[in-house]
C-alpha positions as MATLAB code, in Angstrom:
seq = 'MTTHSPAATPAAALAAARHPTRPLARSRGRGAAGFTLIELIVVMAIVALLVSIAAPRYLHSVDRAREASLRSSLQVMRHAIDQFAADRGRYPESLQELVDARYLRQLPEDPLTQRADSWVALAPAPDSVLSGAVWDVRSGAAGRARDGGLYAEW';
ca = [
      13.130  -43.792  -65.048;
      14.438  -40.332  -64.791;
      13.658  -38.069  -61.930;
      13.019  -34.467  -62.574;
      13.258  -31.690  -60.118;
       9.986  -29.807  -59.675;
      11.347  -26.718  -61.360;
      12.436  -28.776  -64.355;
       8.892  -29.456  -65.544;
       7.219  -26.741  -67.570;
       4.230  -26.494  -65.219;
       6.471  -26.071  -62.216;
       8.526  -23.414  -64.000;
       5.352  -21.525  -64.866;
       4.142  -21.731  -61.216;
       7.504  -20.515  -59.970;
       7.376  -17.583  -62.357;
       3.927  -16.571  -61.122;
       4.804  -16.860  -57.421;
       8.474  -16.226  -57.062;
       9.912  -16.758  -53.632;
      10.973  -13.406  -52.339;
      12.724  -12.596  -49.184;
      10.673  -10.992  -46.446;
      10.676   -7.221  -46.476;
      12.457   -7.299  -43.167;
      14.617  -10.072  -41.878;
      14.918  -10.703  -38.160;
      18.344  -12.134  -38.513;
      19.707  -15.207  -36.824;
      17.517  -15.219  -33.694;
      13.958  -15.088  -35.058;
      12.412  -15.140  -31.560;
      11.851  -11.827  -29.767;
       9.884   -8.619  -29.914;
      10.509   -5.436  -31.788;
      10.911   -2.132  -30.024;
       7.539   -0.878  -31.231;
       5.801   -4.014  -29.894;
       7.391   -3.451  -26.498;
       6.390    0.226  -26.496;
       2.772   -0.651  -27.347;
       2.624   -3.229  -24.561;
       4.157   -0.789  -22.060;
       1.621    1.881  -23.088;
      -1.256   -0.539  -22.503;
       0.142   -1.555  -19.103;
       0.621    2.103  -18.130;
      -2.978    2.870  -19.124;
      -4.321    0.000  -17.020;
      -2.197    1.026  -14.019;
      -3.342    4.640  -14.322;
      -6.934    3.422  -14.121;
      -6.416    0.956  -11.254;
      -4.006    2.898   -8.991;
      -6.414    5.672   -7.879;
      -9.078    3.107   -7.047;
      -6.578    1.090   -5.031;
      -5.333    4.133   -3.115;
      -8.916    5.240   -2.465;
      -9.768    1.824   -1.016;
      -6.646    1.919    1.193;
      -7.730    5.307    2.584;
     -11.238    3.979    3.238;
      -9.824    0.944    5.039;
      -7.596    3.105    7.253;
     -10.525    5.329    8.188;
     -12.682    2.291    8.984;
      -9.882    0.840   11.097;
      -9.494    4.143   12.960;
     -13.219    4.297   13.717;
     -13.115    0.706   14.975;
     -10.069    1.310   17.203;
     -11.662    4.425   18.687;
     -14.881    2.543   19.358;
     -13.054   -0.322   21.095;
     -10.994    2.025   23.280;
     -14.016    4.159   24.192;
     -15.927    1.044   25.146;
     -12.991   -0.081   27.330;
     -12.900    3.354   29.028;
     -16.627    3.141   29.737;
     -16.309   -0.392   31.115;
     -13.395    0.671   33.318;
     -15.391    3.630   34.661;
     -18.444    1.455   35.310;
     -16.412   -1.210   37.136;
     -14.087    1.026   39.143;
     -16.107    4.202   39.654;
     -13.413    6.380   38.094;
     -11.763    6.973   34.761;
      -8.321    5.491   34.046;
      -5.240    7.642   34.635;
      -3.764    6.626   31.269;
      -4.500    4.444   28.289;
      -1.819    2.077   29.517;
      -3.890    1.492   32.669;
      -6.576   -0.035   30.438;
      -4.000   -2.530   29.217;
      -2.629   -3.185   32.715;
      -6.147   -3.802   34.049;
      -6.803   -6.101   31.045;
      -9.600   -4.056   29.519;
      -7.473   -4.024   26.363;
      -4.909   -6.631   25.340;
      -2.691   -3.898   24.001;
      -3.023   -0.348   22.790;
      -4.045   -0.490   19.139;
      -1.878    1.147   16.553;
      -3.337    4.292   15.051;
      -3.797    3.254   11.411;
      -3.057    6.768   10.167;
       0.101    7.490   12.153;
       1.054    3.800   12.383;
       2.069    4.305   16.013;
       0.462    3.157   19.263;
       1.693    6.183   21.224;
       0.009    8.867   19.122;
      -3.422    8.619   20.758;
      -4.615   11.807   22.462;
      -6.335   11.236   25.801;
      -8.983   13.777   26.791;
      -9.606   14.496   30.457;
     -13.122   14.618   31.874;
     -14.799   17.936   32.477;
     -13.823   19.643   35.764;
     -17.359   19.220   37.113;
     -17.388   15.477   36.348;
     -18.605   13.163   39.087;
     -15.875   10.606   38.299;
     -12.185   11.293   38.767;
      -9.412   10.175   36.435;
      -7.443   11.462   33.500;
      -8.858    9.653   30.465;
     -12.491   10.369   29.632;
     -12.172   10.032   25.840;
      -9.548    9.267   23.240;
      -8.849   10.781   19.830;
      -6.410   10.121   17.020;
      -3.192   12.081   16.942;
      -3.221   12.103   13.137;
      -3.208   15.396   11.300;
      -5.353   15.945    8.265;
      -8.899   15.541    7.096;
     -11.009   12.494    6.425;
     -12.799   11.863    3.164;
     -15.964   13.391    4.642;
     -14.104   16.634    5.404;
     -13.885   16.220    9.171;
     -10.602   16.366   11.036;
      -9.223   13.057   12.267;
      -8.403   14.727   15.578;
     -12.117   15.430   16.127;
     -13.417   11.873   15.693;
];
């Protein structure tokens, strides 16, 4: 029994002639794994497009959260000032007095300036019945809110 190689038979030779094995148009060389430069550029372009869509929405939501936090901090401090005035019959001399008298655990950090010492205390009107130095509190942040109002006027 003789063994023939597949190319030795006439049918196999005819099949090989019809479909010759040709080298790929481009060879990747020894390390076949990896990406071409154009594939990397396409992926980077897609990532950049997605980031350019998502980043403004993220920054907008961060601004909204800071404004909401500022409104909440102002509301808490104003409530503490009112409670202090109702209990003691006078306004506090400073915001720190609210902390010392335990109306606040600590002065909140202004979410826009990221400092606890940037709050602006407003004195009561000269004809006020109650004495004291802190009637209201405002943010020390410069700039405008999304609704167009100044942060310093909230």
